[in-house]
Amino acid sequence: MPTNAYDRLSFLDSSFLIMETPTSPMHIAASATFEAGPLQTAEGGIDIDRIRNYIASRLHLLPRYRQRLAHTPIGSHPVWVDDAHFNIDYHVRHSALPKPGDERQLKRLAARLVAQHLDRQKPLWEIWILEGLANPAHFVMISKVHHCMVDGMSSVDLLKVLLTLEPTPEFEPPSRWTPRPAPSRWKLAIDALERYVRLPIDIARSLPQMWQDASDSDSGFRAGLNIVRETLGTGLRVSDTPLNQRIGPHRRLDWLTMDLADVKAVKKRLGGTLNDTVLATVAGALRRFFDRRGVDVAPLDFRVMAPVSVRTDDEHAMLGNRVSGWTVPMPLHERDPLRRLEHIRTTTEHLKDSKQALGAAVLTRVGEWTPSTLLALGARLAVTALPFNLIVTNVPGPQLPLYMLGAKMLDNFGFIPLMDSLCLGIVLFSYAGKLCWGFTGEWDLLPDLHEFVDDIQASFQELRVVPARVEVAAKLPTRTIAKRRQRRPAQSHPANRNTHYKGATAMRLR
């Protein structure tokens, strides 16, 4: 007889549950297109039973996918327990598009599925297999996983469980699974009381190390204190824009594919990182979007949250959230695409040097001390005072084709949850030589989401054709150039010099 057991949610995982509202489901979603191949039936459909059995056979590698939420009697802190009524048929669903099954119909159906909340009485994930596409040789898999279970990097690791590098249509049948009995409310109450009793002792024990870290300029905790200082210095509120209005419960989805080699070529020619090129592309698209909406971008303080993984090599097989983030101001006032890239590059270089992403992760761990009632209050306040206007997350994926039971995956587009006054979210996923852009938009406030996707393409084209100019540094303010010369050798290339961009702050991903 298996013993009862449970896992306690971390501070960050719990915050994603607290932030969920009727208009803001907090799950990560994705849409992946496959060549049907051996999964196509003689009648032209998709063998859903085979897919269900295959996923069931892999769940022993994903124990969280057979666990549900339970709550402690004291403080209502959630924990994970095995779901005694787990049924794979509930979680892996089958549907079809009406004829003609074009891309527009697919996007609308995917948006409706993504907008629906996951049932908290069951394991917090779903997979939808959609057939009936205009190309009958293809099918689409829509996946939904609650953010309290995985972050962006961890969700990429899940691909390693379901997908393979070679087309292998055969698999071992699912093994028998016996759920562990859920702990009694009495045990959960005792454990919670013990934790609260130990809390002052744990804090006291950690104070000497915290003091030492606060005195160490290279420590993550010191960087975390700098985050608070810089955040308060720049203000918690950002500019009000058409992308930052109160959201409703409905969504629009769109997507775009770029050749990854083209993006890397721009990065190599103009300097910086691939993520710098992505953010510069987004900045140019935002400028076009606001111009079309009649918004003056000159006075805007528009900031992008760029989540950064702080997951170590030893943690890649673990579920849960190990993310922090940079807050990057967008130079929307800048007309020159090359100068936009330069502004972003100097900002991200400063954020790397200051270790602010690591510092934000340290502050997240401090949240483990917070009782659940204060945690709930803090999370709610955070949602109503977001210090950024847009989330843009760039997730590196495998660069070789992947297969599910011999069916080749052609693309994979990610979609992040929207909350409070965030009307748009952007996910980038690199896969097999492609850069897949996924856009999540609020239904009523972004009826022109497809036009913003066109803006992304136009903005990237600007970067593709702009010549790399050595004299870019000469156009920057004299004070900025002087700072660079103080920090780096005079012979270094101007495009690679670093500067402190005062508007940059870093906050943990909430």
Coordinates of C-alpha atoms in Angstrom, one line a residue:
M1 CA 0.0 0.0 0.0
P2 CA 1.6 3.3 -1.1
T3 CA 2.1 5.9 1.6
N4 CA 0.4 9.2 1.4
A5 CA 2.5 12.1 0.2
Y6 CA 2.2 15.6 -1.2
D7 CA 4.3 18.4 -2.6
R8 CA 4.1 22.0 -1.5
L9 CA 3.8 24.7 -4.1
S10 CA 6.5 27.3 -4.1
F11 CA 5.9 31.0 -3.6
L12 CA 6.1 31.8 -7.3
D13 CA 3.9 28.9 -8.3
S14 CA 1.3 29.9 -5.7
S15 CA 1.3 33.5 -7.0
F16 CA 0.1 32.3 -10.4
L17 CA -2.9 30.7 -8.8
I18 CA -3.7 33.8 -6.8
M19 CA -3.4 36.0 -9.8
E20 CA -6.0 34.0 -11.8
T21 CA -9.3 35.8 -12.2
P22 CA -12.5 35.1 -14.3
T23 CA -11.0 37.3 -17.0
S24 CA -7.4 36.0 -16.7
P25 CA -6.8 32.3 -16.9
M26 CA -3.2 31.7 -16.0
H27 CA -2.2 28.8 -18.2
I28 CA 0.5 28.6 -20.9
A29 CA -0.7 27.3 -24.3
A30 CA 0.8 26.2 -27.5
S31 CA -0.3 25.3 -31.0
A32 CA 1.8 22.8 -33.0
T33 CA 1.2 21.5 -36.5
F34 CA 2.2 17.9 -37.4
E35 CA 2.4 15.8 -40.5
A36 CA -0.2 13.1 -39.8
G37 CA 2.0 10.3 -41.3
P38 CA 1.4 7.0 -39.4
L39 CA -1.2 8.6 -37.2
Q40 CA -3.7 9.0 -40.1
T41 CA -6.4 6.4 -40.2
A42 CA -7.7 4.6 -43.3
E43 CA -10.8 7.0 -43.2
G44 CA -8.5 10.0 -43.3
G45 CA -8.9 11.0 -39.6
I46 CA -6.4 11.0 -36.7
D47 CA -5.9 7.9 -34.5
I48 CA -6.8 9.6 -31.2
D49 CA -6.7 6.4 -29.2
R50 CA -3.1 5.7 -30.2
I51 CA -2.2 9.3 -29.2
R52 CA -3.9 8.9 -25.8
N53 CA -2.2 5.6 -25.1
Y54 CA 1.1 7.0 -26.0
I55 CA 0.7 10.1 -23.7
A56 CA -0.4 7.8 -20.9
S57 CA 2.7 5.7 -21.4
R58 CA 4.9 8.8 -20.8
L59 CA 3.2 10.2 -17.7
H60 CA 5.4 8.3 -15.3
L61 CA 8.1 10.8 -16.4
L62 CA 5.7 13.7 -15.6
P63 CA 4.3 12.9 -12.1
R64 CA 2.8 16.4 -11.8
Y65 CA 0.5 15.6 -14.7
R66 CA -1.4 13.1 -12.5
Q67 CA -1.7 15.4 -9.5
R68 CA -4.4 17.9 -8.5
L69 CA -4.5 20.8 -6.1
A70 CA -5.5 20.4 -2.4
H71 CA -5.5 23.1 0.3
T72 CA -4.3 23.1 3.9
P73 CA -6.9 24.0 6.5
I74 CA -4.6 26.7 7.9
G75 CA -3.8 29.5 5.5
S76 CA -5.3 27.6 2.6
H77 CA -1.8 27.1 1.1
P78 CA -2.1 24.8 -1.9
V79 CA -0.3 21.5 -2.2
W80 CA 0.0 18.8 -4.9
V81 CA -1.6 15.4 -4.3
D82 CA -2.2 12.4 -6.6
D83 CA -5.5 12.4 -8.4
A84 CA -7.3 9.2 -7.5
H85 CA -9.8 9.7 -10.3
F86 CA -7.3 10.5 -13.1
N87 CA -8.7 9.8 -16.6
I88 CA -6.5 10.3 -19.7
D89 CA -9.7 10.6 -21.8
Y90 CA -10.6 13.9 -20.0
H91 CA -7.2 15.5 -20.6
V92 CA -6.5 14.4 -24.2
R93 CA -9.5 15.6 -26.3
H94 CA -10.4 15.3 -30.0
S95 CA -12.1 17.8 -32.2
A96 CA -12.3 18.9 -35.9
L97 CA -12.5 22.2 -37.8
P98 CA -15.6 22.8 -40.0
K99 CA -14.9 23.0 -43.7
P100 CA -12.8 24.4 -45.3
G101 CA -10.6 24.2 -42.2
D102 CA -8.5 27.2 -43.1
E103 CA -6.0 29.0 -40.9
R104 CA -8.5 31.7 -39.9
Q105 CA -10.8 29.1 -38.5
L106 CA -8.0 27.4 -36.8
K107 CA -6.9 30.6 -35.0
R108 CA -10.4 31.3 -33.9
L109 CA -11.0 27.8 -32.5
A110 CA -7.6 27.8 -30.8
A111 CA -8.4 31.2 -29.2
R112 CA -11.7 29.9 -27.8
L113 CA -9.9 26.9 -26.3
V114 CA -7.1 29.0 -24.8
A115 CA -9.6 31.4 -23.2
Q116 CA -11.3 28.6 -21.2
H117 CA -10.2 28.1 -17.6
L118 CA -8.7 24.7 -16.5
D119 CA -10.7 22.8 -13.9
R120 CA -8.9 23.2 -10.6
Q121 CA -10.5 19.9 -9.3
K122 CA -8.4 18.0 -11.8
P123 CA -4.7 18.0 -13.0
L124 CA -4.2 21.4 -14.6
W125 CA -3.5 20.5 -18.2
E126 CA -5.3 19.6 -21.5
I127 CA -4.3 18.6 -25.0
W128 CA -6.6 19.0 -27.9
I129 CA -6.0 17.1 -31.2
L130 CA -7.6 19.0 -34.1
E131 CA -8.2 17.4 -37.5
G132 CA -10.2 18.7 -40.5
L133 CA -7.5 21.1 -41.6
A134 CA -7.5 22.4 -45.2
N135 CA -4.5 20.1 -45.7
P136 CA -5.8 16.7 -44.7
A137 CA -2.3 15.4 -44.2
H138 CA -1.8 17.7 -41.2
F139 CA -3.3 17.9 -37.7
V140 CA -2.8 20.4 -34.9
M141 CA -2.2 19.8 -31.2
I142 CA -3.3 22.6 -28.8
S143 CA -1.8 22.2 -25.3
K144 CA -2.7 24.0 -22.1
V145 CA -0.7 23.8 -18.9
H146 CA -1.3 26.0 -15.9
H147 CA 1.5 28.4 -15.1
C148 CA 1.8 27.1 -11.6
M149 CA 3.1 23.8 -13.0
V150 CA 5.7 25.0 -15.5
D151 CA 7.6 28.0 -16.7
G152 CA 8.6 28.6 -20.3
M153 CA 11.9 26.7 -20.0
S154 CA 10.4 23.8 -18.1
S155 CA 7.6 23.5 -20.7
V156 CA 10.3 23.1 -23.4
D157 CA 11.6 20.2 -21.4
L158 CA 8.2 18.5 -21.7
L159 CA 8.8 18.2 -25.5
K160 CA 11.7 15.8 -24.7
V161 CA 9.1 13.5 -23.1
L162 CA 6.5 13.4 -25.9
L163 CA 8.7 14.0 -28.9
T164 CA 11.7 12.1 -30.3
L165 CA 14.5 12.9 -32.7
E166 CA 13.7 9.9 -34.9
P167 CA 10.3 8.7 -36.2
T168 CA 9.5 5.9 -33.8
P169 CA 5.9 4.8 -34.2
E170 CA 6.1 2.0 -31.6
F171 CA 6.0 2.4 -27.8
E172 CA 5.6 0.4 -24.6
P173 CA 2.0 0.2 -23.4
P174 CA 1.1 2.3 -20.3
S175 CA 2.1 0.7 -17.0
R176 CA -0.3 0.4 -14.2
W177 CA -0.4 3.5 -12.0
T178 CA -1.5 3.5 -8.3
P179 CA -2.1 6.9 -6.8
R180 CA -0.7 7.6 -3.4
P181 CA -3.5 8.3 -0.8
A182 CA -4.0 12.0 -0.2
P183 CA -2.9 13.3 3.2
S184 CA -5.7 14.0 5.7
R185 CA -6.7 17.5 6.6
W186 CA -5.3 16.8 10.1
K187 CA -1.9 16.0 8.7
L188 CA -1.9 19.1 6.4
A189 CA -2.9 21.3 9.4
I190 CA -0.1 19.9 11.6
D191 CA 2.5 20.3 8.9
A192 CA 1.3 23.9 8.3
L193 CA 1.5 24.7 12.0
E194 CA 5.0 23.3 12.3
R195 CA 6.1 25.4 9.3
Y196 CA 4.7 28.6 10.9
V197 CA 6.4 27.7 14.2
R198 CA 9.8 27.2 12.4
L199 CA 9.4 30.4 10.4
P200 CA 11.0 32.8 12.8
I201 CA 13.8 30.3 13.5
D202 CA 14.4 29.9 9.7
I203 CA 14.5 33.7 9.2
A204 CA 16.9 34.2 12.1
R205 CA 19.2 31.5 10.8
S206 CA 19.3 33.1 7.4
L207 CA 19.9 36.7 8.6
P208 CA 23.7 36.3 8.9
Q209 CA 24.0 35.0 5.4
M210 CA 21.6 37.7 4.1
W211 CA 23.8 40.3 5.8
Q212 CA 26.9 38.9 4.2
D213 CA 25.2 38.8 0.8
A214 CA 24.0 42.3 1.2
S215 CA 27.6 43.4 1.8
D216 CA 28.9 41.4 -1.3
S217 CA 28.7 43.5 -4.5
D218 CA 28.7 40.3 -6.5
S219 CA 25.8 38.5 -4.7
G220 CA 22.4 38.0 -6.1
F221 CA 20.8 39.4 -2.9
R222 CA 22.8 42.7 -3.4
A223 CA 21.5 42.8 -7.0
G224 CA 18.0 42.2 -5.6
L225 CA 18.3 45.2 -3.4
N226 CA 19.4 47.3 -6.4
I227 CA 16.3 46.1 -8.2
V228 CA 14.1 47.6 -5.5
R229 CA 16.0 50.8 -5.4
E230 CA 15.9 51.2 -9.2
T231 CA 12.2 50.2 -9.4
L232 CA 11.2 52.8 -6.8
G233 CA 13.4 55.3 -8.6
T234 CA 11.7 54.9 -12.0
G235 CA 8.2 54.3 -10.5
L236 CA 5.8 51.4 -10.4
R237 CA 3.4 52.8 -12.9
V238 CA 4.1 53.0 -16.7
S239 CA 2.5 54.9 -19.5
D240 CA -1.2 54.3 -20.3
T241 CA -1.5 53.0 -23.9
P242 CA -4.1 51.2 -26.0
L243 CA -2.2 48.0 -25.1
N244 CA -2.8 48.6 -21.4
Q245 CA -6.6 48.7 -20.8
R246 CA -8.7 46.5 -18.6
I247 CA -9.1 43.1 -20.3
G248 CA -12.1 40.9 -20.8
P249 CA -12.4 37.1 -20.9
H250 CA -12.0 36.5 -24.6
R251 CA -8.9 36.2 -26.7
R252 CA -7.5 36.5 -30.2
L253 CA -4.5 34.4 -31.3
D254 CA -2.1 34.9 -34.2
W255 CA 1.2 33.6 -35.3
L256 CA 4.2 34.3 -37.6
T257 CA 7.2 32.2 -38.8
M258 CA 10.6 33.7 -39.6
D259 CA 13.7 32.0 -41.0
L260 CA 16.0 31.7 -37.9
A261 CA 19.0 32.1 -40.2
D262 CA 17.7 35.5 -41.4
V263 CA 17.4 36.7 -37.8
K264 CA 20.8 35.4 -36.9
A265 CA 22.3 37.1 -40.0
V266 CA 20.9 40.5 -38.8
K267 CA 22.3 39.9 -35.3
K268 CA 25.7 39.0 -36.7
R269 CA 25.8 42.0 -39.0
L270 CA 24.4 44.7 -36.6
G271 CA 25.8 43.3 -33.3
G272 CA 24.2 42.3 -30.0
T273 CA 22.3 39.1 -29.2
L274 CA 19.4 37.5 -31.0
N275 CA 17.1 38.7 -28.2
D276 CA 18.3 42.2 -28.8
T277 CA 17.2 41.9 -32.4
V278 CA 13.9 40.5 -31.3
L279 CA 13.3 43.4 -28.9
A280 CA 14.3 46.0 -31.5
T281 CA 11.9 44.4 -34.0
V282 CA 9.1 44.6 -31.4
A283 CA 10.0 48.3 -30.7
G284 CA 9.7 49.1 -34.4
A285 CA 6.4 47.3 -34.6
L286 CA 5.0 49.1 -31.5
R287 CA 6.0 52.5 -33.1
R288 CA 4.0 51.6 -36.2
F289 CA 1.1 50.3 -34.2
F290 CA 0.8 53.4 -32.1
D291 CA 1.2 55.7 -35.1
R292 CA -1.7 53.9 -36.8
R293 CA -3.8 54.4 -33.6
G294 CA -2.9 58.1 -33.5
V295 CA -0.8 57.8 -30.3
D296 CA 2.2 60.2 -29.8
V297 CA 5.1 57.9 -28.7
A298 CA 7.5 60.7 -27.8
P299 CA 6.3 61.0 -24.1
L300 CA 5.7 57.3 -23.6
D301 CA 7.5 55.3 -20.9
F302 CA 6.9 51.9 -22.4
R303 CA 8.6 48.9 -20.8
V304 CA 8.8 45.3 -21.9
M305 CA 9.2 42.5 -19.5
A306 CA 11.6 39.9 -20.9
P307 CA 11.5 36.7 -18.7
V308 CA 14.9 35.1 -18.1
S309 CA 15.3 31.5 -17.0
V310 CA 17.4 31.1 -13.9
R311 CA 17.0 27.3 -14.0
T312 CA 20.3 25.5 -13.4
D313 CA 21.6 22.5 -15.4
D314 CA 20.5 20.2 -12.5
E315 CA 17.0 21.5 -12.6
H316 CA 16.1 20.9 -16.3
A317 CA 14.1 17.8 -15.4
M318 CA 12.1 19.5 -12.7
L319 CA 8.6 21.1 -13.1
G320 CA 7.7 24.4 -11.4
N321 CA 8.8 27.9 -12.1
R322 CA 12.5 29.1 -12.1
V323 CA 12.2 32.4 -13.9
S324 CA 13.1 35.9 -13.3
G325 CA 13.0 38.9 -15.7
W326 CA 14.4 42.1 -17.1
T327 CA 12.3 45.2 -17.6
V328 CA 13.6 46.9 -20.8
P329 CA 12.4 50.4 -21.8
M330 CA 11.5 50.6 -25.4
P331 CA 13.0 53.5 -27.4
L332 CA 9.7 54.2 -29.3
H333 CA 10.7 57.8 -29.9
E334 CA 13.6 56.7 -32.1
R335 CA 12.9 56.6 -35.8
D336 CA 16.2 55.0 -36.9
P337 CA 15.9 51.2 -36.5
L338 CA 19.7 50.9 -36.0
R339 CA 19.6 53.4 -33.1
R340 CA 16.7 51.5 -31.6
L341 CA 18.8 48.4 -31.6
E342 CA 21.7 50.3 -30.1
H343 CA 19.6 51.6 -27.2
I344 CA 18.2 48.1 -26.5
R345 CA 21.7 46.5 -26.7
T346 CA 23.2 48.9 -24.2
T347 CA 20.3 48.3 -21.8
T348 CA 20.5 44.5 -21.9
E349 CA 24.3 44.6 -21.5
H350 CA 23.9 46.7 -18.4
L351 CA 21.3 44.2 -17.0
K352 CA 23.6 41.3 -17.6
D353 CA 26.5 43.1 -15.9
S354 CA 24.4 44.0 -12.9
K355 CA 23.1 40.4 -12.4
Q356 CA 19.6 41.8 -12.0
A357 CA 17.8 38.7 -13.2
L358 CA 19.6 36.6 -10.5
G359 CA 18.8 39.3 -7.9
A360 CA 15.1 39.1 -8.8
A361 CA 15.2 35.3 -8.3
V362 CA 16.6 35.9 -4.8
L363 CA 13.8 38.2 -4.0
T364 CA 11.3 35.5 -5.2
R365 CA 12.8 33.1 -2.7
V366 CA 12.4 35.6 0.1
G367 CA 8.7 35.4 -0.7
E368 CA 8.7 31.8 0.7
W369 CA 8.6 33.4 4.2
T370 CA 5.3 35.2 3.5
P371 CA 2.2 33.8 5.1
S372 CA -0.5 33.0 2.5
T373 CA -2.8 35.8 3.5
L374 CA 0.0 38.4 2.9
L375 CA 1.0 36.5 -0.2
A376 CA -2.5 36.8 -1.6
L377 CA -2.6 40.6 -0.8
G378 CA 0.8 41.2 -2.4
A379 CA -0.1 39.3 -5.6
R380 CA -3.3 41.2 -6.0
L381 CA -1.6 44.5 -5.5
A382 CA 1.1 43.5 -8.0
V383 CA -1.5 42.8 -10.7
T384 CA -2.9 46.2 -10.3
A385 CA 0.4 48.0 -10.4
L386 CA 2.4 46.2 -13.1
P387 CA 5.7 48.0 -13.8
F388 CA 5.7 47.0 -17.5
N389 CA 3.4 47.3 -20.6
L390 CA 4.1 44.1 -22.5
I391 CA 5.7 40.7 -22.0
V392 CA 8.0 39.3 -24.7
T393 CA 9.5 35.9 -23.9
N394 CA 12.0 34.2 -26.1
V395 CA 12.4 30.4 -25.5
P396 CA 15.2 28.5 -27.3
G397 CA 14.0 25.1 -28.7
P398 CA 15.6 22.2 -30.5
Q399 CA 17.0 22.9 -33.9
L400 CA 16.4 19.4 -35.3
P401 CA 13.0 18.0 -36.4
L402 CA 11.0 16.2 -33.7
Y403 CA 8.4 13.5 -34.1
M404 CA 5.5 12.2 -32.1
L405 CA 4.9 8.5 -33.0
G406 CA 6.4 9.1 -36.4
A407 CA 4.4 12.3 -37.0
K408 CA 6.8 15.2 -37.8
M409 CA 6.3 18.5 -35.9
L410 CA 6.4 21.4 -38.4
D411 CA 6.0 24.4 -36.1
N412 CA 5.2 25.3 -32.5
F413 CA 3.6 28.6 -31.4
G414 CA 3.4 29.6 -27.7
F415 CA 0.8 31.8 -26.0
I416 CA 1.1 33.4 -22.6
P417 CA -1.8 34.4 -20.2
L418 CA -2.9 38.0 -20.2
M419 CA -3.7 39.7 -16.9
D420 CA -5.2 43.0 -15.6
S421 CA -4.2 45.7 -18.1
L422 CA -1.9 43.6 -20.4
C423 CA -3.8 43.3 -23.7
L424 CA -0.9 41.7 -25.7
G425 CA 1.7 39.0 -25.0
I426 CA 4.4 37.7 -27.3
V427 CA 6.2 34.3 -27.2
L428 CA 9.0 33.3 -29.5
F429 CA 10.1 29.7 -29.9
S430 CA 13.0 28.7 -32.1
Y431 CA 12.6 25.2 -33.7
A432 CA 14.3 23.4 -36.6
G433 CA 15.6 26.6 -38.3
K434 CA 12.4 28.6 -37.6
L435 CA 11.6 31.4 -35.3
C436 CA 7.9 30.9 -34.3
W437 CA 6.1 34.0 -33.0
G438 CA 3.0 33.5 -31.0
F439 CA 0.7 36.5 -30.2
T440 CA -2.1 36.5 -27.6
G441 CA -4.4 39.5 -27.8
E442 CA -7.5 40.7 -26.0
W443 CA -10.6 40.1 -28.2
D444 CA -12.3 43.5 -28.0
L445 CA -9.3 45.8 -27.5
L446 CA -7.1 44.3 -30.3
P447 CA -9.4 43.6 -33.3
D448 CA -6.4 44.7 -35.4
L449 CA -4.0 42.0 -34.0
H450 CA -3.3 40.8 -37.5
E451 CA -2.1 44.3 -38.4
F452 CA 0.4 44.2 -35.5
V453 CA 1.7 40.9 -36.9
D454 CA 2.3 42.7 -40.2
D455 CA 4.1 45.5 -38.2
I456 CA 6.4 42.9 -36.8
Q457 CA 7.3 41.7 -40.3
A458 CA 7.8 45.3 -41.6
S459 CA 10.0 46.2 -38.6
F460 CA 12.2 43.2 -39.1
Q461 CA 12.5 44.0 -42.7
E462 CA 13.8 47.5 -41.7
L463 CA 16.6 45.8 -39.7
R464 CA 17.4 43.5 -42.6
V465 CA 18.1 46.2 -45.1
V466 CA 19.6 48.9 -42.8
P467 CA 23.4 49.2 -43.3
A468 CA 25.6 48.6 -40.3
R469 CA 27.1 52.0 -39.6
V470 CA 30.2 52.5 -37.5
E471 CA 29.3 56.1 -37.0
V472 CA 26.2 55.2 -34.9
A473 CA 28.2 56.1 -31.7
A474 CA 29.0 59.5 -33.1
K475 CA 25.2 60.3 -33.1
L476 CA 24.8 59.3 -29.4
P477 CA 25.0 62.0 -26.7
T478 CA 28.6 63.0 -25.8
R479 CA 27.9 62.1 -22.2
T480 CA 26.9 58.6 -23.1
I481 CA 30.1 58.1 -25.2
A482 CA 32.2 59.4 -22.4
K483 CA 30.7 56.9 -20.0
R484 CA 31.5 54.1 -22.5
R485 CA 35.1 55.1 -22.8
Q486 CA 35.5 55.1 -19.0
R487 CA 34.2 51.5 -18.8
R488 CA 35.9 49.9 -21.8
P489 CA 39.2 50.2 -23.7
A490 CA 39.3 53.0 -26.2
Q491 CA 40.1 50.7 -29.0
S492 CA 36.9 48.6 -28.6
H493 CA 34.3 48.9 -31.4
P494 CA 31.7 51.6 -30.6
A495 CA 28.8 49.2 -31.3
N496 CA 30.0 46.9 -28.6
R497 CA 30.6 49.4 -25.8
N498 CA 28.3 49.4 -22.8
T499 CA 26.4 52.2 -21.1
H500 CA 24.2 52.4 -18.1
Y501 CA 20.6 53.0 -19.3
K502 CA 18.9 54.6 -16.3
G503 CA 15.4 53.6 -17.3
A504 CA 16.2 50.0 -17.0
T505 CA 14.9 48.0 -14.0
A506 CA 14.5 44.3 -13.4
M507 CA 11.5 42.7 -11.7
R508 CA 10.6 39.1 -11.1
L509 CA 8.0 37.6 -13.3
R510 CA 4.7 37.8 -11.4

